[in-house]
Structure formats: C-alpha cells, structure tokens
Amino acid sequence: MTRTAILIACGLVAGPIIGGLVSGMDRILTARMQSRIGPPVLQPFYDVVKLLFKEPLVVNVWQAFCAYCYIAAASISLVLFFLQSDLLLIFFVQAVGAVFLVVGALSSTSPFSQIGAHRELLQILSYEPLLVLVVVGFYLETGSFKIADIYAWQHPLLLKLPFLFIVLGYALTIKLRKSPFDLSTCHHAHQELVKGLLTDYSGPFLALTEIGHWFEVVLLLGVCTLFWSTSWIGMAVLLAATYFLEVLVDNITSRMTWRWMLSYVWGVGLTLSLVNLIWLHQG
Amino acid sequence: MQAVKRFINRLRSKSPWLLHFDCGSCNGCDIEILACLTPVYDVERFGIIHVGNPFHADILLTSGTVNHRNKKVLANLYSQMPNPKIVVAIGACGLSGGVFREAYNVVGGIDKVIPVDVYVPGCPPKPEAIIDGAVLGLGKLLQLQERKEA
Amino acid sequence: MDIRAGLTAILVLAPFGGAILCAVLGANRAIRSTIVLATGAVLIASALWLTSLVPFRLPVESFLGLNLHTLIQVADGLLLLIILYYGLKHKHLVIVALAVLQLLLVSYLEFFMMKGPLPVERVFCDHLSLIMVLIISIVGSIICYQAIPYMENHEHHYHILKSRQPRFFFVMLLFLGGMNGLVLFNDLTFIYFFFEVTTLCSFLLIGHDRTTIATQNALRALWMNSLGGTAFAMGMVAAYRSTGTLDLQKILVAPWLAGSEIYLLALALLCLAAFVKSAQFPFQSWLLGAMVAPTPVSALLHSSTMVKVGVYLVLRLAPGFNGTLISDSVAVFGAFSFLAGAALAVGQSNGKKVLAYSTISNLGLIFACTGLNTSEAMIAAMLLLAFHAVVKAMLFLSVGAIEQHIASRDIEDMRGLYAVMPLTALITVSGVIMMIMPPFGVLLSKWMAMEAAARNLYVIIMVALGSALTVIYWARWAGTLMSDPFAGRFRPEHQPVLTWLALGPLCIGAGVMSVLAPWLYTRLITPMMTSPYSPAYVLKDGGLENVYGTFAILPLSAVALLGLAAAVIALKRAFNAKIASPYLSGIQTGEPSMFLGPMNQPVKAEAKNYYLDTIFGEARLTDWVNLGGGILLTLIVGGAL
C-alpha cells in the first residue's frame, strides 16, 4: 500500500520536474545548434510559474475544463507507468488527454484554433496506430502487456524490435511537436496558425497544457527506456541519443503538410512495423 | 506569504513573452526588433519569446504610429492581453508620431490609445537599446506588482 | 405453471398484446401512451426478474393447447406471404423471388426433410440470452418511451393530419416481442421465424413516413434482409442435412465436424445471414438508407437491438466453427468492417450516418472477436455488445432530440449547440466520451479485444488503424457541439419529460454499468465461459487481470471521478474569469465571431470541420470497401466448402 503511494507520488512529481528539465535542455540544445546561447535550463519552470499567476482569461469556459482533463489524463497515464501497469491501458489513458485538448481548442470559434484542432486530430490519426503496434511488438516478444514483465525481460528488447524503435521515434517526433510534424502547435515561436491548437488558451490554462505536455514527454521517454531495460547505462545512452536526434531533426527540417505527414508516417511506419512484427511472429 | 509573492514576481520578470505589433511603421524598427531575435543578440537568453497572440504575451512591443485605421486594433490587442502586462513603444513614431505626425491619417504616439510604460527613442533604435528598454520594462513590471501588493 | 416458462411467455407475448392494443385502441393519445408505458414496465420487470432464474432450458411442446411447432410453421408461412404481398405490391422482383425461394426452402425442410424427432428443449436461456433480453427490454422500452413525445413532434412538424402513431407503436412493440423471441429459443425454425419478424418490422418502420425515399429505402432493406433470410433458410437446410436436428445447442457440439462438409457450409450460411442483418460490408447500404426513418426507429432497430441479432447469432455459433478457416476469415472480415466503417464515418457530416457507420464499425469489431474465438476475445465480444447497445441508443436519442429542435441532422448545423440546447449537448458529449475513453465499458471491451487480437497480425493492424480513425470523428463532433464563442450561461433547455426520462437513465446507466463492469463480468459473462473457453480474467484490486494484461477499472473510475470534480471546480471558477473574444488578429468587433473585413464591413468568422471527403468520402470509398467485403465473404463461404 505504501509502496503504491510512494510510486504514485514519484509519478506526480517526476513528471513536471523531469519534463521541465528535458524541455529546458531541449531549448539550450536547439539554441546551440543555431549558434545562440539559449535560456537557462530552468527557463521552462519560470515560464510555467509566470503563466500560472497570470490573470485567468478564457474564450470559452469549457477550455478550463478541458485543460484540467488534459493534465489529469496525462498525469494518470504517467502514474500508471510508474505503477508498472498495462501498456495498452496507459496508451488509452494518454489518448483521453489528447482528445480533451482538441475538444478544448474546438470550443473556441477562432479559425486558428479550429484548424489547429483538426491538424491535431490528423496528428493523432498518424501516431496512434503506430503506438499500438509498438505495444503489440512488446507483447509478441515478451508475452505480456504489463510493464513489470517487460522490465523483467532478460535481453535488451532493442535487438529484437529495432524497426519498432524507429516507428516509436516517428510517434515521438509527432508527440513532441517537432518539425516536420509540428503542424498543430509548436514550441517556442514557430508560428503559422499563430499558436494553432493553443492559440486561445492563456495564463493558468496554458500552464496546465504545458505541464500536461511534460507528463506526456516523460511517459514516451519512459516507453523508450523499455527498449533497453537490462542496464542503466544502456537506457541513458538510448534516451540521450534519441532525444538528441529528435532535436536535430527538428532543426534541420521544416514544417510539412498534413497530407505528407499522414502518407509518410503511415507508409513508412506501417511497413516497418509490419516487417518487425512478422519477424517476431515467425521467430 | 510575502516571500512567496516576491519569488513569483521575480520569476515573472525571468519569463517575459513578447507580442510585436507594427502599427504603421516604415519597418525600420521592425528590422531592428527582428535582429534581436537572431543569434547575434539572442534575446532568448533572457527568456524572451516572441509569441503571436496577445493571450500569451506579457509585453506589447509596438513600432510605428497609430493611425485612425488601426487604433481599434491596437486597443483590441491590448485588452486581450491578460494582466500583468506592460507596453513598450519603440522608435520616434511610437513616442509622438515621428516624421509622420503631421499626416492626416496619423493619430500620434501610442500613448494616445493605450498606456505606455517604456519609450525607446531612436529612428530606428539599435537592438541593444530595444533590449535595454525591454529589460527596463521588466523592472517596471516588478515595481507595479510590488506596489499593487503593498 | 413454471415461473420461467411464464416469464418467457410474458417477454415474448406481452409486447404482442401491447401492439395489438395499440393498433385497436391507440387512436387516443393518452390511451396509446399508457399502453406503451405499461408494456415497457412489464418488460423491464420481467427482464429483471429473469436475472435470478437463468440459466435454464425448458422442454415446451405446446402453448395454450396449440402445438408450438405447428404454430410457428403457420406463422412463418403467413409472414413469408406478407413479405411476398409487399413485394408484389411494390412490383419489386427481387423481394418476390426471395420470398418465394424462402417459402420453397422452408416447405422443403418442413415437409420433405424433417423425419427425425423435433427438438424438445426449445426454450433456452443462458446468460448471453439474458444480456440480450435485458438490452431489448430495458433499452428498447426506454426508446419507446422517448418515441412518444418524438412522434408527436414529428407528426406536428410534417403536418400529418391523420395520426399514424397507432401503427407506429404497433410495429415497435411487435418488434420488441420478436426480438425477445429470437434470443429465448433454441430451435432453428423458431429463430428463423423471429428473424423474419424483425425483417418485416424494419421494413414497415423505415417506410413509415410514406415518402418516396422512405419507401425506396424500406424496399432496399427488405430485399437485403430477405437475402439474409434466404441464407438463413439455406443454412437451416444444410444444418439439418448434416446433423439431423434443428436444436441449436446440439448442432454446435463438435462431432459433426468430422462427419460432413455441409456442416461448415451450414455455419457459413448462417454467418452470412448474420452479416446481412448487421449490415456489414457489402450489405451496409440498407442501414445507411434506414437512417431516413424517425430517430427512435434508428435507435431501436438500427443500433441497439436488431443489428445485434447478427452478432448474437455468430456468438452462438462460435463454438461450432472454433478452429476452422471460417473462424479466421470471420476475424479478418470483422476487422475489415471495423476499419472500413470508421474510415467512412470520418468522411460523413450527416450525424445519423456517422452513428450508422460507427455502429457497423463496432459490430465489425464484435465479429472480429468471435472470429478470434479465444476466451478473452469472447468476453470482449459480449462486453462490447452490452455496452455499445446502451451508449449508441443514448446517442441516437440525443441526436433525435437535437434534430427536432434545429431541424437538421448535419453536424455543421450543430456547431455551438451548447448555446441553444446546453443539457442535450452535454449528454451527447458524455455519450461520445463513453464511446472512446477509459474507464468506460466500450473502451474496456475494445482494450480486451485488442489484447486478444494481438497475435493475429491482420486483425490487430486493422483494429489499430480503425481505432485511431474513431477518435477523429467522435472528437470532432464533441468539439463542434461545444463551439460557442462565449459559453457561460447554463440554463437547461425545455424538453418533454419523457425525453429526459429516456436520456437520463441511459446516460447514468451507461456510466454505472461501466463502473460495475467487474461485477457484470463475474455475474453475467463468466458462467458463459464453459468449454472450450474459460473465464480468462480474474478480479484483482478492483480490476480485471489475466496473464498478460490488467485494467484497473475501479481505481481508474475513482481517479477519473476526482479528475472530473477538479475540472468542474475549474469550470465554475472560469465563469468568474474575464471572457475575451477569440483571437481574430485584433480586428474583432464587439459581436461574437465578427471581424472587420474589407471596406470596414463586419464579416463573420466561419470555420468548418475537416471531413476529408477526397480520402474518406462515401463516394470515394464505398466501391472499394464493398469489393473488399465481397472478397472476404467469398473466403468465408467458399472456405467452408
């Protein structure tokens, strides 16, 4: 009972802290790649605190409701991850948050929010099947969906699921809102639809979406660690390499259209998944 | 309680998000403002992000003069910014109308429409001056908050 | 008299009685409403009483002195003659041909083939039948209740002078009795009779409005469902030929497999009949056409009960085709339907059509589960059956209420419905949430289905793609309903009492059912999991767990409730926050969603949803999807040979 309570507390605390630090390092890395210096590593925390204490301003009161639901779902999914629950369940709980974010954006009548919301739906359409197939890959290899069993696996799963790791990379790029898939909204100041999905969120509600996003980032990075669960060093190297690649891809590509994203991600993603899954199935 | 409030205020000044509105300038000031975002001057060191809509902004950076056409827009943008907020008027046009103040469509300086906190004179002002102005504005933000809480 | 036999008789015959009373005495509105309310109450009470008595099998030879078998024979013949009459009346060659064919097949079966003993244990009620009876009686009655104010409004709106409501409720109640009959009997001829009763009721109800398009669509439904009936009759003949009995439970016992190839063909034909009834591809056009009917018809027949006959039938047959090619093909076919239905729903802006495609899609998933034929898959199928029926009925009823208020079914016209009908909009949004989110039952069963399907690559890939597509059309709809510039004021709109009485219990009931899912599992589904299946999941820490997966239902529900409470508090506080106009580049005027355009004229900012017509549109996909369905069906039936 107490162990559960400690794990829940860890999940609730680790999300914002680790997520914020990762976000800060992301910005510094991006800046260095652009020959700049970049903000201090704690900058995301300053941003979030500032936003939390701004005057609450809404376009539609349901945005407040949706922002809270989003962060609730994101935090619950991370806590479930810490509790080593079922991966497919965690995926579905995380999907709840994504839907609420979209509904909140659709509740504003500004065209920027509306189009941003639809692009977000298309992004969800792109990455959801891939995440499910990655989870299926874990199941086919280890015989279980439960994280406890996957962590207990004696061999590094990366060796058996290399293509699925690349597929996870695509889903991660979309979820982290990195170019070329940053259609619906983006970090920093890369505007196109103003801030797209998040245009009409402000102040405390924007802070909540940001913290919710951190929870999701930590969750996805956690799923990455499952690929090399046998050694801490392996995990660290994998995470560092993956995240560095994500930031690199973000800086060298530009935003593309949703048609390209859907066809490319489904085309490459489904093919790679199919190959890996067949390999697992037959082997 | 006081310590917490002061802490929050300090953090506020570490994360000033900027909305830039060109009221009707010749774009000279805009180019200098844009230069601030480049790697040469890099305002992101101070946590400044150039955001696109007033909902996310703390600082409204204006360039150019207000004219009859866009005074409502300026007022709208200002009202859509949540508190606490400050306004920084860049360039001579923002102060008083600059070289255009005699024109028939020009209303005058920014302060004819919205309250201005910091004026950055120049035509155009250098990026260093603009950054100085923004930082001054942050200081003023801190003062305003502390005075409001006192 | 045995109470169980009595309850069975009430469940089947009380609605027939109510129907006749409605037809005879129903001209007066008050009398008609009382009859409907009373019949519903009797049905609900009987169904609830039945829960304590299952499972049972009863040897029943005669009813009120008449030999039951002869009774059904005669009724069947009459029914087919009525269908033949309608075919001749509308000069529809296919219906006439199919009715004649069915008469020939049934006569052949009855008079030339049946030499052996007739099935004795005719009444058969196990937990699957109980689940169906509960759905039919409770959800069906609630829908009939809502139909009372709906039809009043409907006839008022269309300026119908001589009310056709007595006829309407006659057929609705007849249908409820027919459905109960279908699930409570074990004898294939009886099931066939009730199968055709539902076909006839569907035809009569779709054509209720007597407009040209209603008649056309009703005829289309009739011929397609008659095709299903013919397949059923052929399956019956083949089943009798190969096993020598028409007792369904006896037919499903394994030894026949080794004996005769016709046995598998019989099962395949019965499955085909089921697919037609559940409007799977390529037979979906009748269900889409049926959406022109008044919405209670859509709710009752075409989402929660009649189309469930198909899945019920295949669920019954599943032990019979366990381990054969039919099983694998049905799994792939079901997954294909799931994907295709979801894709077509994305391209639709007509609300009822979205619901129709979603129904076809979910039924496809149930079929896929029965095809997978593992214990977990069967549990998932039964849970999905139950939960989907309740939630979909609620969604159809809300759309009915909305459609009557705004005189449109298009989702674009429902934009910002929250401003006009706040409570109905919220109920619809909660229905959407219950369809796609944990910890609710539909998602629980989808989770279970995905875990069960994970080893079958064809199925899991299609289900993964379909699942992502479902998120799009539901989230889009929910967001559109709430898309109001300054949503704040919440004053529940006025609706007839019976509408709230219908929507409320369905909404709350679906939520409560979801929380009680572990109890539902142990009480209603575990007893069904007999050889060759086993109760795969165990209850642990308030959730369901098995070797490879776990779903913490109760803890998640509790946490979800807490999250909801926090979100509602935030909502209340947001009422006091400053309301701003949506960002329109600073040129908004004081009016909501208006901005200053060229020449300083106000322009309304409009946005429309992405329907992705060029990719997911009906016109684009239907032919391909029909082709795919046709090929897979050929695989199923051909593979049996």
mmCIF file with all atom_site columns, N, CA and C in Angstrom, chain C residues 217-252:
data_model
loop_
_atom_site.group_PDB
_atom_site.id
_atom_site.type_symbol
_atom_site.label_atom_id
_atom_site.label_alt_id
_atom_site.label_comp_id
_atom_site.label_asym_id
_atom_site.label_entity_id
_atom_site.label_seq_id
_atom_site.pdbx_PDB_ins_code
_atom_site.Cartn_x
_atom_site.Cartn_y
_atom_site.Cartn_z
_atom_site.occupancy
_atom_site.B_iso_or_equiv
_atom_site.pdbx_formal_charge
_atom_site.auth_seq_id
_atom_site.auth_comp_id
_atom_site.auth_asym_id
_atom_site.auth_atom_id
_atom_site.pdbx_PDB_model_num
ATOM 1   N N  . ASN C 1 217 ? -35.997 3.180   -49.624 1.00 0.00 ? 217 ASN C N  1
ATOM 2   C CA . ASN C 1 217 ? -35.045 2.615   -48.663 1.00 0.00 ? 217 ASN C CA 1
ATOM 3   C C  . ASN C 1 217 ? -35.632 1.437   -47.922 1.00 0.00 ? 217 ASN C C  1
ATOM 4   N N  . ALA C 1 218 ? -36.939 1.488   -47.663 1.00 0.00 ? 218 ALA C N  1
ATOM 5   C CA . ALA C 1 218 ? -37.569 0.364   -46.978 1.00 0.00 ? 218 ALA C CA 1
ATOM 6   C C  . ALA C 1 218 ? -37.508 -0.886  -47.857 1.00 0.00 ? 218 ALA C C  1
ATOM 7   N N  . LEU C 1 219 ? -37.742 -0.711  -49.147 1.00 0.00 ? 219 LEU C N  1
ATOM 8   C CA . LEU C 1 219 ? -37.681 -1.857  -50.057 1.00 0.00 ? 219 LEU C CA 1
ATOM 9   C C  . LEU C 1 219 ? -36.264 -2.406  -50.125 1.00 0.00 ? 219 LEU C C  1
ATOM 10  N N  . ARG C 1 220 ? -35.287 -1.474  -50.123 1.00 0.00 ? 220 ARG C N  1
ATOM 11  C CA . ARG C 1 220 ? -33.908 -1.944  -50.156 1.00 0.00 ? 220 ARG C CA 1
ATOM 12  C C  . ARG C 1 220 ? -33.601 -2.763  -48.910 1.00 0.00 ? 220 ARG C C  1
ATOM 13  N N  . ALA C 1 221 ? -34.066 -2.263  -47.748 1.00 0.00 ? 221 ALA C N  1
ATOM 14  C CA . ALA C 1 221 ? -33.843 -3.020  -46.517 1.00 0.00 ? 221 ALA C CA 1
ATOM 15  C C  . ALA C 1 221 ? -34.520 -4.369  -46.599 1.00 0.00 ? 221 ALA C C  1
ATOM 16  N N  . LEU C 1 222 ? -35.727 -4.387  -47.182 1.00 0.00 ? 222 LEU C N  1
ATOM 17  C CA . LEU C 1 222 ? -36.469 -5.639  -47.238 1.00 0.00 ? 222 LEU C CA 1
ATOM 18  C C  . LEU C 1 222 ? -35.756 -6.654  -48.113 1.00 0.00 ? 222 LEU C C  1
ATOM 19  N N  . TRP C 1 223 ? -35.286 -6.215  -49.277 1.00 0.00 ? 223 TRP C N  1
ATOM 20  C CA . TRP C 1 223 ? -34.659 -7.238  -50.136 1.00 0.00 ? 223 TRP C CA 1
ATOM 21  C C  . TRP C 1 223 ? -33.344 -7.713  -49.575 1.00 0.00 ? 223 TRP C C  1
ATOM 22  N N  . MET C 1 224 ? -32.568 -6.795  -48.999 1.00 0.00 ? 224 MET C N  1
ATOM 23  C CA . MET C 1 224 ? -31.301 -7.251  -48.430 1.00 0.00 ? 224 MET C CA 1
ATOM 24  C C  . MET C 1 224 ? -31.522 -8.172  -47.242 1.00 0.00 ? 224 MET C C  1
ATOM 25  N N  . ASN C 1 225 ? -32.444 -7.804  -46.367 1.00 0.00 ? 225 ASN C N  1
ATOM 26  C CA . ASN C 1 225 ? -32.699 -8.666  -45.224 1.00 0.00 ? 225 ASN C CA 1
ATOM 27  C C  . ASN C 1 225 ? -33.331 -9.981  -45.652 1.00 0.00 ? 225 ASN C C  1
ATOM 28  N N  . SER C 1 226 ? -34.099 -9.951  -46.741 1.00 0.00 ? 226 SER C N  1
ATOM 29  C CA . SER C 1 226 ? -34.644 -11.205 -47.264 1.00 0.00 ? 226 SER C CA 1
ATOM 30  C C  . SER C 1 226 ? -33.531 -12.090 -47.784 1.00 0.00 ? 226 SER C C  1
ATOM 31  N N  . LEU C 1 227 ? -32.522 -11.437 -48.367 1.00 0.00 ? 227 LEU C N  1
ATOM 32  C CA . LEU C 1 227 ? -31.339 -12.189 -48.788 1.00 0.00 ? 227 LEU C CA 1
ATOM 33  C C  . LEU C 1 227 ? -30.742 -12.898 -47.573 1.00 0.00 ? 227 LEU C C  1
ATOM 34  N N  . GLY C 1 228 ? -30.649 -12.162 -46.472 1.00 0.00 ? 228 GLY C N  1
ATOM 35  C CA . GLY C 1 228 ? -30.166 -12.779 -45.236 1.00 0.00 ? 228 GLY C CA 1
ATOM 36  C C  . GLY C 1 228 ? -31.062 -13.908 -44.798 1.00 0.00 ? 228 GLY C C  1
ATOM 37  N N  . GLY C 1 229 ? -32.370 -13.687 -44.902 1.00 0.00 ? 229 GLY C N  1
ATOM 38  C CA . GLY C 1 229 ? -33.313 -14.732 -44.519 1.00 0.00 ? 229 GLY C CA 1
ATOM 39  C C  . GLY C 1 229 ? -33.151 -15.971 -45.382 1.00 0.00 ? 229 GLY C C  1
ATOM 40  N N  . THR C 1 230 ? -32.926 -15.751 -46.690 1.00 0.00 ? 230 THR C N  1
ATOM 41  C CA . THR C 1 230 ? -32.721 -16.892 -47.587 1.00 0.00 ? 230 THR C CA 1
ATOM 42  C C  . THR C 1 230 ? -31.466 -17.655 -47.182 1.00 0.00 ? 230 THR C C  1
ATOM 43  N N  . ALA C 1 231 ? -30.408 -16.892 -46.892 1.00 0.00 ? 231 ALA C N  1
ATOM 44  C CA . ALA C 1 231 ? -29.168 -17.550 -46.461 1.00 0.00 ? 231 ALA C CA 1
ATOM 45  C C  . ALA C 1 231 ? -29.433 -18.361 -45.193 1.00 0.00 ? 231 ALA C C  1
ATOM 46  N N  . PHE C 1 232 ? -30.236 -17.783 -44.288 1.00 0.00 ? 232 PHE C N  1
ATOM 47  C CA . PHE C 1 232 ? -30.572 -18.485 -43.054 1.00 0.00 ? 232 PHE C CA 1
ATOM 48  C C  . PHE C 1 232 ? -31.309 -19.766 -43.366 1.00 0.00 ? 232 PHE C C  1
ATOM 49  N N  . ALA C 1 233 ? -32.300 -19.672 -44.254 1.00 0.00 ? 233 ALA C N  1
ATOM 50  C CA . ALA C 1 233 ? -33.083 -20.867 -44.593 1.00 0.00 ? 233 ALA C CA 1
ATOM 51  C C  . ALA C 1 233 ? -32.185 -21.929 -45.201 1.00 0.00 ? 233 ALA C C  1
ATOM 52  N N  . MET C 1 234 ? -31.296 -21.506 -46.118 1.00 0.00 ? 234 MET C N  1
ATOM 53  C CA . MET C 1 234 ? -30.371 -22.468 -46.729 1.00 0.00 ? 234 MET C CA 1
ATOM 54  C C  . MET C 1 234 ? -29.485 -23.081 -45.657 1.00 0.00 ? 234 MET C C  1
ATOM 55  N N  . GLY C 1 235 ? -29.029 -22.236 -44.719 1.00 0.00 ? 235 GLY C N  1
ATOM 56  C CA . GLY C 1 235 ? -28.196 -22.741 -43.638 1.00 0.00 ? 235 GLY C CA 1
ATOM 57  C C  . GLY C 1 235 ? -28.949 -23.764 -42.803 1.00 0.00 ? 235 GLY C C  1
ATOM 58  N N  . MET C 1 236 ? -30.237 -23.482 -42.569 1.00 0.00 ? 236 MET C N  1
ATOM 59  C CA . MET C 1 236 ? -31.052 -24.428 -41.797 1.00 0.00 ? 236 MET C CA 1
ATOM 60  C C  . MET C 1 236 ? -31.125 -25.773 -42.490 1.00 0.00 ? 236 MET C C  1
ATOM 61  N N  . VAL C 1 237 ? -31.391 -25.726 -43.800 1.00 0.00 ? 237 VAL C N  1
ATOM 62  C CA . VAL C 1 237 ? -31.493 -26.974 -44.566 1.00 0.00 ? 237 VAL C CA 1
ATOM 63  C C  . VAL C 1 237 ? -30.175 -27.720 -44.476 1.00 0.00 ? 237 VAL C C  1
ATOM 64  N N  . ALA C 1 238 ? -29.070 -27.015 -44.695 1.00 0.00 ? 238 ALA C N  1
ATOM 65  C CA . ALA C 1 238 ? -27.756 -27.660 -44.644 1.00 0.00 ? 238 ALA C CA 1
ATOM 66  C C  . ALA C 1 238 ? -27.480 -28.205 -43.252 1.00 0.00 ? 238 ALA C C  1
ATOM 67  N N  . ALA C 1 239 ? -27.880 -27.458 -42.219 1.00 0.00 ? 239 ALA C N  1
ATOM 68  C CA . ALA C 1 239 ? -27.629 -27.908 -40.849 1.00 0.00 ? 239 ALA C CA 1
ATOM 69  C C  . ALA C 1 239 ? -28.404 -29.185 -40.570 1.00 0.00 ? 239 ALA C C  1
ATOM 70  N N  . TYR C 1 240 ? -29.663 -29.204 -41.005 1.00 0.00 ? 240 TYR C N  1
ATOM 71  C CA . TYR C 1 240 ? -30.459 -30.411 -40.757 1.00 0.00 ? 240 TYR C CA 1
ATOM 72  C C  . TYR C 1 240 ? -29.879 -31.582 -41.505 1.00 0.00 ? 240 TYR C C  1
ATOM 73  N N  . ARG C 1 241 ? -29.456 -31.308 -42.759 1.00 0.00 ? 241 ARG C N  1
ATOM 74  C CA . ARG C 1 241 ? -28.875 -32.363 -43.593 1.00 0.00 ? 241 ARG C CA 1
ATOM 75  C C  . ARG C 1 241 ? -27.655 -32.984 -42.937 1.00 0.00 ? 241 ARG C C  1
ATOM 76  N N  . SER C 1 242 ? -26.823 -32.103 -42.341 1.00 0.00 ? 242 SER C N  1
ATOM 77  C CA . SER C 1 242 ? -25.565 -32.641 -41.816 1.00 0.00 ? 242 SER C CA 1
ATOM 78  C C  . SER C 1 242 ? -25.690 -33.172 -40.400 1.00 0.00 ? 242 SER C C  1
ATOM 79  N N  . THR C 1 243 ? -26.643 -32.653 -39.599 1.00 0.00 ? 243 THR C N  1
ATOM 80  C CA . THR C 1 243 ? -26.680 -33.100 -38.210 1.00 0.00 ? 243 THR C CA 1
ATOM 81  C C  . THR C 1 243 ? -27.952 -33.824 -37.829 1.00 0.00 ? 243 THR C C  1
ATOM 82  N N  . GLY C 1 244 ? -28.995 -33.722 -38.642 1.00 0.00 ? 244 GLY C N  1
ATOM 83  C CA . GLY C 1 244 ? -30.236 -34.416 -38.346 1.00 0.00 ? 244 GLY C CA 1
ATOM 84  C C  . GLY C 1 244 ? -31.052 -33.788 -37.235 1.00 0.00 ? 244 GLY C C  1
ATOM 85  N N  . THR C 1 245 ? -30.700 -32.589 -36.827 1.00 0.00 ? 245 THR C N  1
ATOM 86  C CA . THR C 1 245 ? -31.510 -31.942 -35.795 1.00 0.00 ? 245 THR C CA 1
ATOM 87  C C  . THR C 1 245 ? -31.512 -30.434 -36.027 1.00 0.00 ? 245 THR C C  1
ATOM 88  N N  . LEU C 1 246 ? -32.528 -29.783 -35.438 1.00 0.00 ? 246 LEU C N  1
ATOM 89  C CA . LEU C 1 246 ? -32.547 -28.321 -35.531 1.00 0.00 ? 246 LEU C CA 1
ATOM 90  C C  . LEU C 1 246 ? -32.335 -27.674 -34.169 1.00 0.00 ? 246 LEU C C  1
ATOM 91  N N  . ASP C 1 247 ? -31.913 -28.490 -33.202 1.00 0.00 ? 247 ASP C N  1
ATOM 92  C CA . ASP C 1 247 ? -31.663 -27.939 -31.879 1.00 0.00 ? 247 ASP C CA 1
ATOM 93  C C  . ASP C 1 247 ? -30.284 -27.284 -31.925 1.00 0.00 ? 247 ASP C C  1
ATOM 94  N N  . LEU C 1 248 ? -30.255 -25.980 -31.732 1.00 0.00 ? 248 LEU C N  1
ATOM 95  C CA . LEU C 1 248 ? -29.022 -25.239 -31.952 1.00 0.00 ? 248 LEU C CA 1
ATOM 96  C C  . LEU C 1 248 ? -27.875 -25.722 -31.077 1.00 0.00 ? 248 LEU C C  1
ATOM 97  N N  . GLN C 1 249 ? -28.167 -25.969 -29.816 1.00 0.00 ? 249 GLN C N  1
ATOM 98  C CA . GLN C 1 249 ? -27.086 -26.387 -28.927 1.00 0.00 ? 249 GLN C CA 1
ATOM 99  C C  . GLN C 1 249 ? -26.536 -27.732 -29.359 1.00 0.00 ? 249 GLN C C  1
ATOM 100 N N  . LYS C 1 250 ? -27.433 -28.625 -29.831 1.00 0.00 ? 250 LYS C N  1
ATOM 101 C CA . LYS C 1 250 ? -26.949 -29.937 -30.275 1.00 0.00 ? 250 LYS C CA 1
ATOM 102 C C  . LYS C 1 250 ? -26.140 -29.787 -31.551 1.00 0.00 ? 250 LYS C C  1
ATOM 103 N N  . ILE C 1 251 ? -26.537 -28.851 -32.403 1.00 0.00 ? 251 ILE C N  1
ATOM 104 C CA . ILE C 1 251 ? -25.822 -28.661 -33.662 1.00 0.00 ? 251 ILE C CA 1
ATOM 105 C C  . ILE C 1 251 ? -24.387 -28.234 -33.406 1.00 0.00 ? 251 ILE C C  1
ATOM 106 N N  . LEU C 1 252 ? -24.195 -27.485 -32.326 1.00 0.00 ? 252 LEU C N  1
ATOM 107 C CA . LEU C 1 252 ? -22.880 -26.896 -32.116 1.00 0.00 ? 252 LEU C CA 1
ATOM 108 C C  . LEU C 1 252 ? -21.881 -27.834 -31.459 1.00 0.00 ? 252 LEU C C  1
#
